[in-house]
Amino acid sequence: MYTNKILAAFKYVLIPFIALFFIACANIFNTFGIKDRIDPSLPTIAQLRILPDVSEVAFEWDLPSDVRMINGYVIFRENAKGEFKKVAIVKNPFATHYYDKHLTPQTRYVYAISTIGRDGSISPRSTPVATTTSFIDPVTLFYASKEYARTIKLIWSPSANPSVTGYIIEREALKDNKHVFIKIGTTKDRFLSEYFDRNLADGTTYKYRIISQSFAKSLSLPSNVIEGRTRFLPDPIVNITATTDRPKQIYIEWDKSKDRDVVSYNVYYSSTLEGAYSLLANVKGNSYLDNLQSDGTTRFYKVSAVDIYKLESKLSVGAAKGRSLPKPTTPTIVTKSFANNIASFSWSKPSEARIKSYIVYRKAGFFKDPDKFEIDGNSFSDKEMKPGIKYTYSVSSVDDNGLVSLPSAPLTFEINNTNSNLELTPVPINPSIEPSHKVEHKHHPKNTTHKKQKSQKK
């Protein structure tokens, strides 16, 4: 209860005081944009002393002769038109210092000061004083690397100015057909004078400069422009060759790279010369054996070099064409006869020197697997034919690598109880025989000189 009475009494005293305070403030401080009322009787400031910095200017003055007549000070700054405009009001009549900030480095400014009377009028301005803002020295000993992969390392000497708190890194770029410097990064400490510019193009030159920044966000003069360069790709591989005479394989070889930093090679292949090339292998040496396990397969090859920085050269110009050894030529049956229940036929020898022997396929009936006979010559006679059974024959060539050709067109014989038929059908039979399968022999009955292989399932 007593507290409420005290607060009520205090309210009647405090409210008038606050009102008078704001009225005084309005008369004293709301002078921006209002024409000044000059009072020559007010004390003036004899001398305004100025201390410039990079983007700030500090002021100092002596107290006027009679502080009781004033409520503060107003600071003027000359604009580009030569007019003095208010830039600050100091609300304390006993103050003797102030500063103007957010200025432009290396720029001339002119200032003056007036006192503010208790009725809001101002004294005549002091004698104008000119000053020029300073600057932060540019960084020195600036270096840019020229040997890193897709990266340029920048190093510079830290600024000697203790107000510097970091650096702005700029790189030259083309914008609107003009070369300009754009900000690409910053550092946050005066002594952190290193920066890595990453994800750059290979073998490309870039231009850089460094700008110091103070705690007041003031900027130094730009450093000298220097050039850095990313590492070049290894040179393309040349003289690629590929074989055409290996069974089920293609051997690729190329000149070793002269770049001492190359540590491996990528081998690419395509089924066509102008097609898309797929990575086949990465090898340490300058050759590769492509195991195809197929006959007569053609491939095109390109090779690239890879260095210790994992930079890969462009693919070799042109491609090497390779092919696994094709199957030997299929023989052609040229003669056939049937007499005394003996079927005989012969075939022409292909001209390939690599053909060393032949395989005759003999199928009795429809369901039995064919017999196989290895023949050194080019004729065959079957003396073990039985009546009522249809016999079908075909011939394949075998080369010195064990590759077996496709079988010839089939030849058909049949013995019945009354007569004999001889027929050559145009439909080929493809007996199942692995080209690299080693032939096993067993002797035919004594009335024939041919070597017979064990039957294989079709």
GROMACS .gro file of C-alpha atoms in nm:
model
  458
    1MET     CA    1   0.000   0.000   0.000
    2TYR     CA    2   0.278   0.242   0.095
    3THR     CA    3   0.468   0.133  -0.217
    4ASN     CA    4   0.177   0.226  -0.441
    5LYS     CA    5   0.153   0.571  -0.284
    6ILE     CA    6   0.526   0.630  -0.335
    7LEU     CA    7   0.507   0.523  -0.701
    8ALA     CA    8   0.204   0.749  -0.757
    9ALA     CA    9   0.385   1.048  -0.607
   10PHE     CA   10   0.702   0.971  -0.806
   11LYS     CA   11   0.495   0.955  -1.129
   12TYR     CA   12   0.381   1.318  -1.085
   13VAL     CA   13   0.745   1.425  -1.050
   14LEU     CA   14   0.897   1.200  -1.320
   15ILE     CA   15   0.654   1.265  -1.607
   16PRO     CA   16   0.716   1.643  -1.628
   17PHE     CA   17   1.092   1.579  -1.615
   18ILE     CA   18   1.077   1.330  -1.903
   19ALA     CA   19   0.865   1.571  -2.108
   20LEU     CA   20   1.111   1.854  -2.056
   21PHE     CA   21   1.400   1.621  -2.148
   22PHE     CA   22   1.248   1.518  -2.482
   23ILE     CA   23   1.155   1.877  -2.563
   24ALA     CA   24   1.514   1.979  -2.504
   25CYS     CA   25   1.640   1.690  -2.715
   26ALA     CA   26   1.406   1.787  -2.994
   27ASN     CA   27   1.532   2.144  -2.986
   28ILE     CA   28   1.895   2.035  -2.972
   29PHE     CA   29   1.930   1.720  -3.184
   30ASN     CA   30   1.658   1.722  -3.448
   31THR     CA   31   1.851   1.966  -3.662
   32PHE     CA   32   1.910   1.746  -3.969
   33GLY     CA   33   1.728   1.887  -4.270
   34ILE     CA   34   1.636   2.214  -4.087
   35LYS     CA   35   1.797   2.544  -4.177
   36ASP     CA   36   2.048   2.639  -3.911
   37ARG     CA   37   1.988   2.944  -3.686
   38ILE     CA   38   2.327   3.093  -3.624
   39ASP     CA   39   2.392   3.254  -3.285
   40PRO     CA   40   2.719   3.452  -3.289
   41SER     CA   41   2.710   3.482  -2.913
   42LEU     CA   42   2.770   3.110  -2.863
   43PRO     CA   43   3.124   2.997  -2.788
   44THR     CA   44   3.312   2.847  -3.087
   45ILE     CA   45   3.577   2.583  -3.129
   46ALA     CA   46   3.909   2.743  -3.202
   47GLN     CA   47   4.077   2.445  -3.361
   48LEU     CA   48   3.956   2.105  -3.489
   49ARG     CA   49   4.235   1.847  -3.490
   50ILE     CA   50   4.202   1.547  -3.722
   51LEU     CA   51   4.369   1.203  -3.731
   52PRO     CA   52   4.290   1.008  -4.054
   53ASP     CA   53   4.287   0.628  -4.098
   54VAL     CA   54   4.201   0.407  -4.396
   55SER     CA   55   3.824   0.445  -4.381
   56GLU     CA   56   3.778   0.653  -4.066
   57VAL     CA   57   3.870   1.001  -3.943
   58ALA     CA   58   3.906   1.085  -3.572
   59PHE     CA   59   3.839   1.436  -3.435
   60GLU     CA   60   3.966   1.614  -3.124
   61TRP     CA   61   3.893   1.967  -2.994
   62ASP     CA   62   3.929   2.174  -2.677
   63LEU     CA   63   3.632   2.260  -2.456
   64PRO     CA   64   3.486   2.605  -2.530
   65SER     CA   65   3.526   2.893  -2.286
   66ASP     CA   66   3.179   2.857  -2.134
   67VAL     CA   67   3.037   2.506  -2.144
   68ARG     CA   68   2.727   2.620  -1.954
   69MET     CA   69   2.591   2.787  -2.270
   70ILE     CA   70   2.593   2.474  -2.491
   71ASN     CA   71   2.432   2.130  -2.508
   72GLY     CA   72   2.666   1.965  -2.759
   73TYR     CA   73   2.837   1.987  -3.096
   74VAL     CA   74   2.756   1.936  -3.464
   75ILE     CA   75   3.015   1.797  -3.713
   76PHE     CA   76   3.007   1.918  -4.075
   77ARG     CA   77   3.162   1.755  -4.383
   78GLU     CA   78   3.203   1.917  -4.722
   79ASN     CA   79   3.033   1.737  -5.012
   80ALA     CA   80   3.129   1.721  -5.380
   81LYS     CA   81   2.947   2.053  -5.446
   82GLY     CA   82   3.149   2.235  -5.181
   83GLU     CA   83   2.856   2.248  -4.937
   84PHE     CA   84   2.897   2.166  -4.568
   85LYS     CA   85   2.647   1.904  -4.453
   86LYS     CA   86   2.587   1.773  -4.102
   87VAL     CA   87   2.732   1.423  -4.054
   88ALA     CA   88   2.707   1.386  -3.676
   89ILE     CA   89   2.576   1.544  -3.356
   90VAL     CA   90   2.761   1.497  -3.028
   91LYS     CA   91   2.507   1.512  -2.744
   92ASN     CA   92   2.752   1.572  -2.459
   93PRO     CA   93   2.879   1.932  -2.408
   94PHE     CA   94   3.184   1.794  -2.224
   95ALA     CA   95   3.287   1.562  -2.511
   96THR     CA   96   3.607   1.643  -2.699
   97HIS     CA   97   3.637   1.344  -2.938
   98TYR     CA   98   3.443   1.189  -3.223
   99TYR     CA   99   3.507   0.986  -3.543
  100ASP     CA  100   3.356   0.963  -3.891
  101LYS     CA  101   3.353   0.611  -4.045
  102HIS     CA  102   3.272   0.425  -4.368
  103LEU     CA  103   3.493   0.655  -4.570
  104THR     CA  104   3.676   0.581  -4.893
  105PRO     CA  105   4.050   0.515  -4.868
  106GLN     CA  106   4.286   0.767  -5.028
  107THR     CA  107   4.014   1.033  -5.047
  108ARG     CA  108   4.026   1.402  -4.944
  109TYR     CA  109   3.769   1.521  -4.688
  110VAL     CA  110   3.706   1.865  -4.531
  111TYR     CA  111   3.548   1.907  -4.184
  112ALA     CA  112   3.425   2.184  -3.951
  113ILE     CA  113   3.254   2.193  -3.608
  114SER     CA  114   2.998   2.417  -3.434
  115THR     CA  115   2.860   2.426  -3.081
  116ILE     CA  116   2.488   2.382  -3.015
  117GLY     CA  117   2.315   2.631  -2.784
  118ARG     CA  118   2.054   2.536  -2.530
  119ASP     CA  119   1.780   2.676  -2.755
  120GLY     CA  120   1.895   2.468  -3.059
  121SER     CA  121   2.083   2.743  -3.235
  122ILE     CA  122   2.443   2.682  -3.344
  123SER     CA  123   2.762   2.882  -3.335
  124PRO     CA  124   2.955   2.984  -3.644
  125ARG     CA  125   3.158   2.692  -3.786
  126SER     CA  126   3.521   2.650  -3.700
  127THR     CA  127   3.793   2.698  -3.956
  128PRO     CA  128   3.759   2.407  -4.209
  129VAL     CA  129   4.030   2.143  -4.187
  130ALA     CA  130   4.118   1.913  -4.478
  131THR     CA  131   4.256   1.558  -4.450
  132THR     CA  132   4.307   1.255  -4.671
  133THR     CA  133   4.228   0.899  -4.567
  134SER     CA  134   4.519   0.659  -4.581
  135PHE     CA  135   4.547   0.306  -4.721
  136ILE     CA  136   4.668  -0.043  -4.629
  137ASP     CA  137   4.982  -0.142  -4.813
  138PRO     CA  138   4.935  -0.426  -5.062
  139VAL     CA  139   5.075  -0.767  -4.978
  140THR     CA  140   5.414  -0.859  -5.121
  141LEU     CA  141   5.607  -1.174  -5.217
  142PHE     CA  142   5.304  -1.318  -5.394
  143TYR     CA  143   5.353  -1.667  -5.551
  144ALA     CA  144   5.129  -1.900  -5.757
  145SER     CA  145   5.209  -2.264  -5.835
  146LYS     CA  146   5.243  -2.418  -6.182
  147GLU     CA  147   5.273  -2.792  -6.115
  148TYR     CA  148   4.961  -2.908  -5.927
  149ALA     CA  149   4.685  -3.116  -6.087
  150ARG     CA  150   4.371  -2.906  -6.142
  151THR     CA  151   4.474  -2.687  -5.845
  152ILE     CA  152   4.676  -2.368  -5.802
  153LYS     CA  153   4.837  -2.288  -5.468
  154LEU     CA  154   4.869  -1.919  -5.373
  155ILE     CA  155   5.117  -1.794  -5.110
  156TRP     CA  156   5.194  -1.437  -5.002
  157SER     CA  157   5.374  -1.250  -4.728
  158PRO     CA  158   5.141  -1.152  -4.437
  159SER     CA  159   5.053  -0.782  -4.413
  160ALA     CA  160   5.259  -0.577  -4.169
  161ASN     CA  161   4.951  -0.375  -4.075
  162PRO     CA  162   4.814  -0.504  -3.742
  163SER     CA  163   4.461  -0.390  -3.831
  164VAL     CA  164   4.441  -0.651  -4.108
  165THR     CA  165   4.219  -0.944  -4.014
  166GLY     CA  166   4.213  -1.140  -4.339
  167TYR     CA  167   4.249  -1.142  -4.716
  168ILE     CA  168   4.029  -1.145  -5.024
  169ILE     CA  169   4.146  -1.362  -5.315
  170GLU     CA  170   4.043  -1.255  -5.664
  171ARG     CA  171   4.080  -1.430  -6.001
  172GLU     CA  172   4.053  -1.275  -6.344
  173ALA     CA  173   3.746  -1.375  -6.546
  174LEU     CA  174   3.577  -1.272  -6.867
  175LYS     CA  175   3.247  -1.095  -6.804
  176ASP     CA  176   3.049  -0.913  -7.072
  177ASN     CA  177   3.353  -0.946  -7.300
  178LYS     CA  178   3.567  -0.767  -7.041
  179HIS     CA  179   3.847  -0.898  -6.820
  180VAL     CA  180   3.754  -0.834  -6.457
  181PHE     CA  181   3.867  -0.968  -6.122
  182ILE     CA  182   3.607  -1.157  -5.919
  183LYS     CA  183   3.619  -1.274  -5.558
  184ILE     CA  184   3.679  -1.650  -5.528
  185GLY     CA  185   3.764  -1.685  -5.159
  186THR     CA  186   3.882  -1.532  -4.831
  187THR     CA  187   4.104  -1.609  -4.535
  188LYS     CA  188   4.013  -1.512  -4.177
  189ASP     CA  189   4.345  -1.426  -4.017
  190ARG     CA  190   4.633  -1.188  -4.092
  191PHE     CA  191   4.883  -1.470  -4.073
  192LEU     CA  192   4.681  -1.716  -4.282
  193SER     CA  193   4.850  -1.628  -4.610
  194GLU     CA  194   4.782  -1.939  -4.819
  195TYR     CA  195   4.495  -2.037  -5.048
  196PHE     CA  196   4.419  -2.331  -5.284
  197ASP     CA  197   4.209  -2.269  -5.594
  198ARG     CA  198   4.066  -2.609  -5.693
  199ASN     CA  199   3.867  -2.780  -5.971
  200LEU     CA  200   4.044  -2.593  -6.248
  201ALA     CA  201   4.097  -2.690  -6.611
  202ASP     CA  202   4.407  -2.891  -6.705
  203GLY     CA  203   4.707  -2.706  -6.844
  204THR     CA  204   4.539  -2.365  -6.807
  205THR     CA  205   4.687  -2.031  -6.692
  206TYR     CA  206   4.497  -1.813  -6.442
  207LYS     CA  207   4.564  -1.460  -6.307
  208TYR     CA  208   4.526  -1.366  -5.939
  209ARG     CA  209   4.555  -1.075  -5.698
  210ILE     CA  210   4.521  -1.038  -5.318
  211ILE     CA  211   4.348  -0.761  -5.117
  212SER     CA  212   4.395  -0.720  -4.740
  213GLN     CA  213   4.094  -0.641  -4.523
  214SER     CA  214   4.098  -0.468  -4.183
  215PHE     CA  215   3.870  -0.519  -3.883
  216ALA     CA  216   3.681  -0.209  -4.000
  217LYS     CA  217   3.628  -0.373  -4.340
  218SER     CA  218   3.876  -0.136  -4.500
  219LEU     CA  219   4.049  -0.273  -4.808
  220SER     CA  220   4.411  -0.246  -4.906
  221LEU     CA  221   4.543  -0.168  -5.247
  222PRO     CA  222   4.541  -0.479  -5.469
  223SER     CA  223   4.862  -0.676  -5.491
  224ASN     CA  224   5.052  -0.724  -5.812
  225VAL     CA  225   4.879  -0.958  -6.056
  226ILE     CA  226   5.055  -1.293  -6.091
  227GLU     CA  227   4.993  -1.601  -6.304
  228GLY     CA  228   4.946  -1.959  -6.193
  229ARG     CA  229   4.900  -2.269  -6.408
  230THR     CA  230   4.755  -2.614  -6.362
  231ARG     CA  231   4.946  -2.926  -6.458
  232PHE     CA  232   4.935  -3.041  -6.820
  233LEU     CA  233   4.790  -3.380  -6.911
  234PRO     CA  234   5.038  -3.650  -7.014
  235ASP     CA  235   5.109  -3.667  -7.388
  236PRO     CA  236   4.890  -3.906  -7.591
  237ILE     CA  237   5.020  -4.256  -7.657
  238VAL     CA  238   5.153  -4.334  -8.006
  239ASN     CA  239   5.238  -4.637  -8.221
  240ILE     CA  240   4.970  -4.877  -8.098
  241THR     CA  241   4.970  -5.217  -8.270
  242ALA     CA  242   4.737  -5.517  -8.241
  243THR     CA  243   4.784  -5.874  -8.367
  244THR     CA  244   4.564  -6.064  -8.614
  245ASP     CA  245   4.719  -6.414  -8.597
  246ARG     CA  246   4.666  -6.535  -8.240
  247PRO     CA  247   4.401  -6.797  -8.165
  248LYS     CA  248   4.132  -6.658  -7.934
  249GLN     CA  249   4.356  -6.366  -7.834
  250ILE     CA  250   4.467  -6.019  -7.946
  251TYR     CA  251   4.800  -5.881  -7.825
  252ILE     CA  252   4.821  -5.499  -7.803
  253GLU     CA  253   5.148  -5.306  -7.773
  254TRP     CA  254   5.244  -4.935  -7.776
  255ASP     CA  255   5.538  -4.699  -7.721
  256LYS     CA  256   5.618  -4.631  -7.359
  257SER     CA  257   5.539  -4.276  -7.242
  258LYS     CA  258   5.835  -4.040  -7.212
  259ASP     CA  259   5.672  -3.862  -6.916
  260ARG     CA  260   5.851  -3.982  -6.604
  261ASP     CA  261   5.538  -3.925  -6.391
  262VAL     CA  262   5.329  -4.173  -6.594
  263VAL     CA  263   5.268  -4.484  -6.383
  264SER     CA  264   5.007  -4.682  -6.579
  265TYR     CA  265   4.800  -4.706  -6.895
  266ASN     CA  266   4.429  -4.743  -6.966
  267VAL     CA  267   4.333  -4.973  -7.253
  268TYR     CA  268   4.002  -4.905  -7.429
  269TYR     CA  269   3.824  -5.109  -7.697
  270SER     CA  270   3.535  -5.080  -7.939
  271SER     CA  271   3.374  -5.317  -8.189
  272THR     CA  272   3.381  -5.042  -8.454
  273LEU     CA  273   3.637  -4.777  -8.544
  274GLU     CA  274   3.408  -4.480  -8.481
  275GLY     CA  275   3.206  -4.638  -8.198
  276ALA     CA  276   3.214  -4.567  -7.826
  277TYR     CA  277   3.528  -4.698  -7.653
  278SER     CA  278   3.495  -4.879  -7.319
  279LEU     CA  279   3.766  -4.924  -7.057
  280LEU     CA  280   3.911  -5.273  -7.084
  281ALA     CA  281   4.202  -5.271  -6.838
  282ASN     CA  282   4.458  -5.062  -6.650
  283VAL     CA  283   4.812  -5.198  -6.681
  284LYS     CA  284   5.157  -5.097  -6.560
  285GLY     CA  285   5.350  -5.196  -6.871
  286ASN     CA  286   5.317  -5.096  -7.235
  287SER     CA  287   5.134  -5.407  -7.359
  288TYR     CA  288   4.816  -5.604  -7.294
  289LEU     CA  289   4.682  -5.949  -7.392
  290ASP     CA  290   4.308  -5.949  -7.464
  291ASN     CA  291   4.178  -6.305  -7.409
  292LEU     CA  292   3.864  -6.325  -7.621
  293GLN     CA  293   3.797  -6.702  -7.630
  294SER     CA  294   3.636  -6.657  -7.968
  295ASP     CA  295   3.748  -6.699  -8.329
  296GLY     CA  296   3.768  -6.422  -8.589
  297THR     CA  297   3.661  -6.145  -8.348
  298THR     CA  298   3.764  -5.792  -8.455
  299ARG     CA  299   3.828  -5.514  -8.206
  300PHE     CA  300   3.966  -5.159  -8.221
  301TYR     CA  301   4.193  -5.034  -7.943
  302LYS     CA  302   4.301  -4.698  -7.799
  303VAL     CA  303   4.535  -4.633  -7.506
  304SER     CA  304   4.582  -4.343  -7.261
  305ALA     CA  305   4.856  -4.263  -7.010
  306VAL     CA  306   4.785  -4.206  -6.637
  307ASP     CA  307   5.031  -4.016  -6.413
  308ILE     CA  308   5.091  -4.014  -6.038
  309TYR     CA  309   4.834  -3.733  -5.996
  310LYS     CA  310   4.572  -3.953  -6.168
  311LEU     CA  311   4.566  -3.722  -6.467
  312GLU     CA  312   4.480  -3.917  -6.781
  313SER     CA  313   4.599  -3.821  -7.126
  314LYS     CA  314   4.366  -3.790  -7.419
  315LEU     CA  315   4.304  -4.111  -7.610
  316SER     CA  316   4.552  -4.193  -7.880
  317VAL     CA  317   4.481  -4.051  -8.224
  318GLY     CA  318   4.347  -4.328  -8.443
  319ALA     CA  319   4.293  -4.684  -8.327
  320ALA     CA  320   4.474  -5.015  -8.371
  321LYS     CA  321   4.268  -5.285  -8.540
  322GLY     CA  322   4.316  -5.636  -8.406
  323ARG     CA  323   4.151  -5.971  -8.471
  324SER     CA  324   4.165  -6.315  -8.317
  325LEU     CA  325   4.258  -6.591  -8.563
  326PRO     CA  326   3.949  -6.701  -8.762
  327LYS     CA  327   3.848  -7.062  -8.810
  328PRO     CA  328   4.019  -7.241  -9.100
  329THR     CA  329   3.845  -7.272  -9.437
  330THR     CA  330   3.574  -7.538  -9.468
  331PRO     CA  331   3.660  -7.819  -9.715
  332THR     CA  332   3.437  -7.885 -10.018
  333ILE     CA  333   3.340  -8.244 -10.108
  334VAL     CA  334   3.423  -8.292 -10.478
  335THR     CA  335   3.382  -8.668 -10.549
  336LYS     CA  336   3.155  -8.943 -10.415
  337SER     CA  337   3.089  -9.309 -10.503
  338PHE     CA  338   2.912  -9.619 -10.371
  339ALA     CA  339   3.008  -9.973 -10.471
  340ASN     CA  340   2.997 -10.313 -10.299
  341ASN     CA  341   2.832 -10.150  -9.996
  342ILE     CA  342   3.128  -9.916  -9.953
  343ALA     CA  343   3.073  -9.538  -9.956
  344SER     CA  344   3.369  -9.329 -10.067
  345PHE     CA  345   3.418  -8.953 -10.114
  346SER     CA  346   3.699  -8.696 -10.131
  347TRP     CA  347   3.734  -8.320 -10.080
  348SER     CA  348   3.951  -8.037 -10.202
  349LYS     CA  349   4.231  -7.919  -9.975
  350PRO     CA  350   4.206  -7.549  -9.878
  351SER     CA  351   4.509  -7.339  -9.964
  352GLU     CA  352   4.583  -7.233  -9.605
  353ALA     CA  353   4.923  -7.362  -9.494
  354ARG     CA  354   4.811  -7.381  -9.133
  355ILE     CA  355   4.563  -7.665  -9.206
  356LYS     CA  356   4.722  -7.990  -9.087
  357SER     CA  357   4.438  -8.246  -9.084
  358TYR     CA  358   4.063  -8.304  -9.125
  359ILE     CA  359   3.779  -8.447  -8.921
  360VAL     CA  360   3.512  -8.663  -9.087
  361TYR     CA  361   3.177  -8.674  -8.910
  362ARG     CA  362   2.976  -8.996  -8.963
  363LYS     CA  363   2.620  -9.017  -8.833
  364ALA     CA  364   2.430  -9.349  -8.857
  365GLY     CA  365   2.052  -9.304  -8.827
  366PHE     CA  366   1.877  -9.013  -8.663
  367PHE     CA  367   1.947  -9.048  -8.292
  368LYS     CA  368   2.300  -9.176  -8.256
  369ASP     CA  369   2.576  -8.924  -8.190
  370PRO     CA  370   2.815  -8.883  -8.484
  371ASP     CA  371   3.149  -9.063  -8.495
  372LYS     CA  372   3.455  -8.853  -8.568
  373PHE     CA  373   3.756  -8.966  -8.772
  374GLU     CA  374   4.083  -8.772  -8.792
  375ILE     CA  375   4.213  -8.786  -9.150
  376ASP     CA  376   4.555  -8.676  -9.272
  377GLY     CA  377   4.460  -8.704  -9.639
  378ASN     CA  378   4.161  -8.577  -9.833
  379SER     CA  379   3.949  -8.891  -9.888
  380PHE     CA  380   3.739  -9.132  -9.682
  381SER     CA  381   3.583  -9.481  -9.736
  382ASP     CA  382   3.327  -9.641  -9.508
  383LYS     CA  383   3.331 -10.026  -9.525
  384GLU     CA  384   3.104 -10.092  -9.227
  385MET     CA  385   2.769  -9.973  -9.358
  386LYS     CA  386   2.463 -10.179  -9.267
  387PRO     CA  387   2.140 -10.219  -9.468
  388GLY     CA  388   1.838 -10.012  -9.370
  389ILE     CA  389   2.039  -9.735  -9.207
  390LYS     CA  390   2.085  -9.384  -9.344
  391TYR     CA  391   2.443  -9.251  -9.314
  392THR     CA  392   2.533  -8.881  -9.322
  393TYR     CA  393   2.889  -8.746  -9.361
  394SER     CA  394   3.059  -8.404  -9.343
  395VAL     CA  395   3.419  -8.277  -9.318
  396SER     CA  396   3.598  -8.001  -9.120
  397SER     CA  397   3.951  -7.864  -9.147
  398VAL     CA  398   4.185  -7.855  -8.842
  399ASP     CA  399   4.479  -7.610  -8.821
  400ASP     CA  400   4.802  -7.628  -8.626
  401ASN     CA  401   4.642  -7.430  -8.340
  402GLY     CA  402   4.366  -7.686  -8.299
  403LEU     CA  403   4.102  -7.458  -8.450
  404VAL     CA  404   3.828  -7.653  -8.632
  405SER     CA  405   3.641  -7.512  -8.930
  406LEU     CA  406   3.268  -7.529  -8.985
  407PRO     CA  407   3.162  -7.864  -9.136
  408SER     CA  408   3.106  -7.906  -9.507
  409ALA     CA  409   2.768  -7.961  -9.667
  410PRO     CA  410   2.641  -8.310  -9.564
  411LEU     CA  411   2.661  -8.616  -9.789
  412THR     CA  412   2.402  -8.896  -9.740
  413PHE     CA  413   2.418  -9.271  -9.825
  414GLU     CA  414   2.163  -9.547  -9.752
  415ILE     CA  415   2.167  -9.927  -9.805
  416ASN     CA  416   1.846 -10.127  -9.824
  417ASN     CA  417   1.779 -10.495  -9.907
  418THR     CA  418   1.708 -10.436 -10.277
  419ASN     CA  419   1.912 -10.137 -10.391
  420SER     CA  420   2.140  -9.863 -10.281
  421ASN     CA  421   2.070  -9.488 -10.278
  422LEU     CA  422   2.318  -9.202 -10.286
  423GLU     CA  423   2.208  -8.850 -10.199
  424LEU     CA  424   2.384  -8.514 -10.136
  425THR     CA  425   2.169  -8.285  -9.922
  426PRO     CA  426   2.217  -7.905  -9.907
  427VAL     CA  427   2.145  -7.870  -9.533
  428PRO     CA  428   2.465  -7.847  -9.323
  429ILE     CA  429   2.515  -8.045  -9.005
  430ASN     CA  430   2.697  -7.875  -8.718
  431PRO     CA  431   2.846  -8.149  -8.500
  432SER     CA  432   2.942  -8.047  -8.150
  433ILE     CA  433   3.318  -8.026  -8.125
  434GLU     CA  434   3.519  -7.777  -7.925
  435PRO     CA  435   3.786  -7.619  -8.149
  436SER     CA  436   4.050  -7.645  -7.879
  437HIS     CA  437   3.943  -7.995  -7.770
  438LYS     CA  438   4.218  -8.249  -7.809
  439VAL     CA  439   4.116  -8.527  -8.044
  440GLU     CA  440   4.112  -8.881  -7.900
  441HIS     CA  441   4.164  -9.170  -8.139
  442LYS     CA  442   4.060  -9.530  -8.156
  443HIS     CA  443   4.126  -9.779  -8.438
  444HIS     CA  444   3.855  -9.848  -8.689
  445PRO     CA  445   3.795 -10.211  -8.782
  446LYS     CA  446   4.082 -10.370  -8.973
  447ASN     CA  447   3.928 -10.316  -9.316
  448THR     CA  448   3.976  -9.933  -9.294
  449THR     CA  449   4.281  -9.711  -9.244
  450HIS     CA  450   4.098  -9.409  -9.092
  451LYS     CA  451   4.137  -9.292  -8.730
  452LYS     CA  452   3.811  -9.273  -8.543
  453GLN     CA  453   3.737  -9.028  -8.255
  454LYS     CA  454   3.511  -9.105  -7.965
  455SER     CA  455   3.157  -8.978  -8.021
  456GLN     CA  456   3.058  -8.652  -7.861
  457LYS     CA  457   2.709  -8.548  -7.781
  458LYS     CA  458   2.560  -8.287  -8.013
   0.00000   0.00000   0.00000
